Short mmCIF file of C-alpha atoms in Angstrom, two decimals:
data_model
loop_
_atom_site.label_atom_id
_atom_site.label_comp_id
_atom_site.label_asym_id
_atom_site.label_seq_id
_atom_site.Cartn_x
_atom_site.Cartn_y
_atom_site.Cartn_z
CA ALA A 1 33.15 70.08 -43.35
CA THR A 2 31.95 67.56 -40.89
CA ASP A 3 31.06 64.12 -41.94
CA ASP A 4 28.59 62.09 -39.96
CA THR A 5 29.97 58.83 -38.78
CA MET A 6 27.55 55.96 -38.84
CA ILE A 7 27.85 53.52 -35.96
CA ILE A 8 26.29 50.12 -36.39
CA LEU A 9 25.49 48.24 -33.20
CA VAL A 10 25.77 44.52 -33.51
CA SER A 11 24.04 42.50 -30.84
CA LYS A 12 26.12 40.18 -28.81
CA TYR A 13 24.45 36.93 -27.79
CA GLU A 14 25.10 34.76 -24.79
CA ALA A 15 24.20 31.08 -24.69
CA LEU A 16 21.71 30.14 -21.97
CA SER A 17 20.93 26.82 -20.33
CA GLN A 18 18.56 25.87 -17.51
CA GLY A 19 18.67 22.40 -15.94
CA THR A 20 15.44 20.72 -14.90
CA SER A 21 14.25 17.83 -12.76
CA GLN A 22 11.24 15.72 -11.94
CA THR A 23 11.27 14.22 -8.43
CA VAL A 24 8.80 11.56 -7.31
CA THR A 25 8.96 10.92 -3.58
CA PHE A 26 7.37 7.87 -1.95
CA VAL A 27 6.20 8.02 1.69
CA GLY A 28 4.33 5.95 4.26
CA ALA A 29 5.53 2.34 3.85
CA GLY A 30 8.13 2.39 6.62
CA GLU A 31 11.36 0.56 5.82
CA ASN A 32 9.72 -0.79 2.64
CA THR A 33 9.13 2.69 1.20
CA PRO A 34 10.51 2.85 -2.36
CA THR A 35 13.40 5.19 -2.99
CA THR A 36 12.86 8.63 -4.48
CA LYS A 37 13.00 8.67 -8.29
CA VAL A 38 14.69 11.70 -9.87
CA GLN A 39 14.82 12.42 -13.60
CA ASN A 40 17.06 15.31 -14.63
CA ASP A 41 18.01 14.55 -18.22
CA PHE A 42 16.48 17.62 -19.89
CA VAL A 43 18.12 21.07 -20.19
CA PHE A 44 16.43 24.14 -21.65
CA THR A 45 18.73 26.00 -24.08
CA GLY A 46 18.46 29.46 -25.55
CA THR A 47 20.20 32.77 -26.17
CA LYS A 48 20.18 36.18 -24.55
CA ASP A 49 20.64 39.35 -26.59
CA MET A 50 23.10 41.33 -24.45
CA VAL A 51 22.04 44.65 -25.99
CA SER A 52 18.27 44.31 -25.60
CA GLY A 53 18.34 41.93 -22.62
CA VAL A 54 15.78 39.67 -24.30
CA SER A 55 16.14 35.92 -23.77
CA THR A 56 14.86 33.45 -26.33
CA TRP A 57 14.44 29.78 -25.41
CA ASP A 58 14.40 26.90 -27.93
CA VAL A 59 11.29 25.35 -26.29
CA SER A 60 8.96 26.70 -23.61
CA SER A 61 8.17 23.48 -21.76
CA HIS A 62 9.07 19.82 -21.38
CA ARG A 63 7.04 16.89 -20.02
CA TYR A 64 8.95 14.14 -18.24
CA GLY A 65 8.02 10.47 -18.54
CA SER A 66 5.87 8.48 -16.17
CA VAL A 67 7.22 6.72 -13.11
CA PRO A 68 5.61 3.37 -12.26
CA VAL A 69 4.44 3.10 -8.67
CA PRO A 70 5.71 -0.16 -7.14
CA VAL A 71 3.50 -2.59 -5.22
CA VAL A 72 4.58 -2.69 -1.58
CA PRO A 73 3.16 -5.78 0.17
CA GLY A 74 0.90 -4.73 3.03
CA TYR A 75 0.39 -1.20 1.69
CA ILE A 76 -1.87 0.58 -0.80
CA ALA A 77 -0.63 3.55 -2.86
CA ASN A 78 -2.76 6.61 -3.58
CA LYS A 79 -1.96 6.36 -7.32
CA SER A 80 -0.71 3.74 -9.78
CA GLN A 81 1.37 6.07 -11.97
CA ALA A 82 3.34 9.17 -11.09
CA GLY A 83 5.46 11.64 -12.99
CA GLN A 84 4.57 12.97 -16.42
CA LEU A 85 5.11 16.39 -14.86
CA GLU A 86 5.69 19.51 -16.93
CA VAL A 87 8.64 21.81 -16.35
CA THR A 88 9.23 25.28 -17.78
CA VAL A 89 12.11 27.73 -17.68
CA ALA A 90 10.30 29.59 -14.87
CA THR A 91 9.50 26.36 -12.94
CA PRO A 92 12.32 23.98 -13.84
CA ASN A 93 11.83 21.55 -10.93
CA ALA A 94 8.62 19.54 -10.57
CA GLU A 95 7.80 17.36 -7.58
CA GLU A 96 5.15 14.76 -6.76
CA THR A 97 4.53 12.62 -3.69
CA VAL A 98 3.07 9.10 -3.68
CA SER A 99 1.62 8.08 -0.31
CA TYR A 100 1.27 4.54 0.97
CA THR A 101 -1.29 3.47 3.59
CA PRO A 102 -1.39 0.09 5.36
CA VAL A 103 -3.89 -2.35 3.85
CA GLY A 104 -6.96 -3.22 5.85
CA ARG A 105 -7.39 -6.59 7.56
CA ILE A 106 -10.01 -9.24 7.99
CA ILE A 107 -10.75 -9.45 11.70
CA LEU A 108 -12.88 -12.15 13.30
CA VAL A 109 -14.86 -10.57 16.15
CA ASP A 110 -17.41 -11.56 18.78
CA GLU A 111 -20.82 -9.93 19.06
CA ALA A 112 -19.31 -7.12 21.16
CA GLY A 113 -16.90 -6.28 18.31
CA ASN A 114 -13.78 -7.60 20.08
CA GLN A 115 -11.25 -9.70 18.17
CA ILE A 116 -11.70 -13.33 19.09
CA VAL A 117 -8.83 -14.56 21.25
CA GLY A 118 -6.50 -16.89 19.40
CA THR A 119 -7.31 -15.51 15.93
CA ASP A 120 -5.03 -13.43 13.73
CA ALA A 121 -6.11 -10.37 11.77
CA VAL A 122 -5.31 -11.22 8.15
CA PRO A 123 -4.10 -8.33 5.95
CA TYR A 124 -5.63 -8.08 2.49
CA THR A 125 -3.63 -9.52 -0.39
CA ASN A 126 -2.08 -6.89 -2.66
CA SER A 127 -3.17 -6.68 -6.29
CA PRO A 128 -0.69 -6.10 -9.14
CA ASP A 129 -2.29 -2.61 -9.20
CA PRO A 130 -0.65 -0.76 -6.25
CA THR A 131 -3.94 1.04 -5.47
CA LYS A 132 -6.02 -2.12 -4.95
CA ALA A 133 -6.30 -5.33 -2.95
CA GLU A 134 -7.36 -8.72 -4.29
CA SER A 135 -9.84 -11.18 -2.88
CA THR A 136 -8.41 -12.40 0.39
CA THR A 137 -9.29 -15.69 2.05
CA LEU A 138 -10.77 -15.51 5.54
CA PRO A 139 -8.65 -16.82 8.38
CA THR A 140 -9.56 -20.29 9.63
CA LEU A 141 -12.55 -20.10 11.93
CA PRO A 142 -11.72 -21.26 15.44
CA ALA A 143 -13.31 -24.51 16.66
CA GLY A 144 -16.83 -24.04 17.94
CA TYR A 145 -17.51 -20.83 15.92
CA GLU A 146 -19.51 -20.03 12.82
CA ILE A 147 -20.12 -16.83 10.87
CA LYS A 148 -23.15 -15.02 12.28
CA PRO A 149 -25.88 -15.14 9.63
CA GLY A 150 -27.52 -11.98 8.28
CA GLN A 151 -24.48 -9.68 8.38
CA ASN A 152 -24.11 -7.09 5.63
CA ILE A 153 -20.37 -7.41 5.00
CA LEU A 154 -19.28 -5.47 1.93
CA GLY A 155 -17.14 -7.57 -0.39
CA LEU A 156 -17.75 -10.90 1.40
CA ASN A 157 -18.20 -13.91 -0.85
CA SER A 158 -19.62 -16.45 1.59
CA SER A 159 -19.40 -19.33 -0.90
CA ASN A 160 -15.59 -19.22 -1.19
CA LEU A 161 -14.99 -17.46 2.16
CA GLN A 162 -13.12 -14.51 0.63
CA VAL A 163 -13.37 -10.75 0.96
CA LEU A 164 -12.81 -8.36 -1.95
CA PRO A 165 -12.70 -5.11 0.00
CA PRO A 166 -14.34 -2.04 -1.55
CA ASP A 167 -11.86 0.08 0.47
CA ALA A 168 -8.46 -1.61 0.55
CA THR A 169 -7.38 0.37 3.63
CA ALA A 170 -10.44 -0.30 5.84
CA ASP A 171 -10.72 -3.35 8.08
CA THR A 172 -13.49 -5.89 7.51
CA LYS A 173 -14.91 -7.22 10.75
CA ILE A 174 -16.75 -10.52 10.57
CA CYS A 175 -18.85 -11.43 13.56
CA LEU A 176 -18.69 -15.05 14.69
CA LEU A 177 -21.09 -16.88 16.97
CA TYR A 178 -19.92 -19.44 19.46
CA THR A 179 -21.85 -22.64 18.90
CA SER A 180 -20.99 -24.79 21.87
CA PRO A 181 -20.84 -28.49 21.18
CA SER A 182 -24.07 -30.30 21.95
CA PRO A 183 -24.14 -31.42 25.58
CA ARG A 184 -23.18 -35.04 26.19
CA ASP A 185 -25.07 -37.34 28.44
CA ILE A 186 -22.69 -37.59 31.39
CA SER A 187 -25.10 -39.36 33.71
CA GLY A 188 -23.67 -42.72 32.75
CA SER A 189 -27.04 -44.24 32.00
#
């Protein structure tokens, strides 16, 4: 007589882990560019059934926290917050780039559009929001010049002589007219 022998297969499980990261890279502000921020404090865990080959993960995704974008004087960022990126077992490393662009300037120009000799282009003042500029005071007008009337200068407040630029990376050119001093009587009479 032959007896059948029953064989019971018991699955063997292997522990799994998958590291993750969120990398926010800052570019464009020269030597003042903020350092790259890396978060890598989350690990996916799970098990793999060695008989069936099926892997089971405890969670399918994870969202990292936000990364504040620093204000860099003289530069405007393309976003005020970064991060909050989602990682999965299949895509465990998430990356984002924050770009900085130089702020625009207030430039005093003559009627031909050339910067007036002896004047400095004044960069806009940064706002606490890294994507914006604040109202910026015009540079001192050189002696013998006045602002040409009738100009359509976006963001110019002529009463307090400040510019709140609608585009923080574009220059604002303000045309000045030379108003020579009134002629003196030099005849001696």
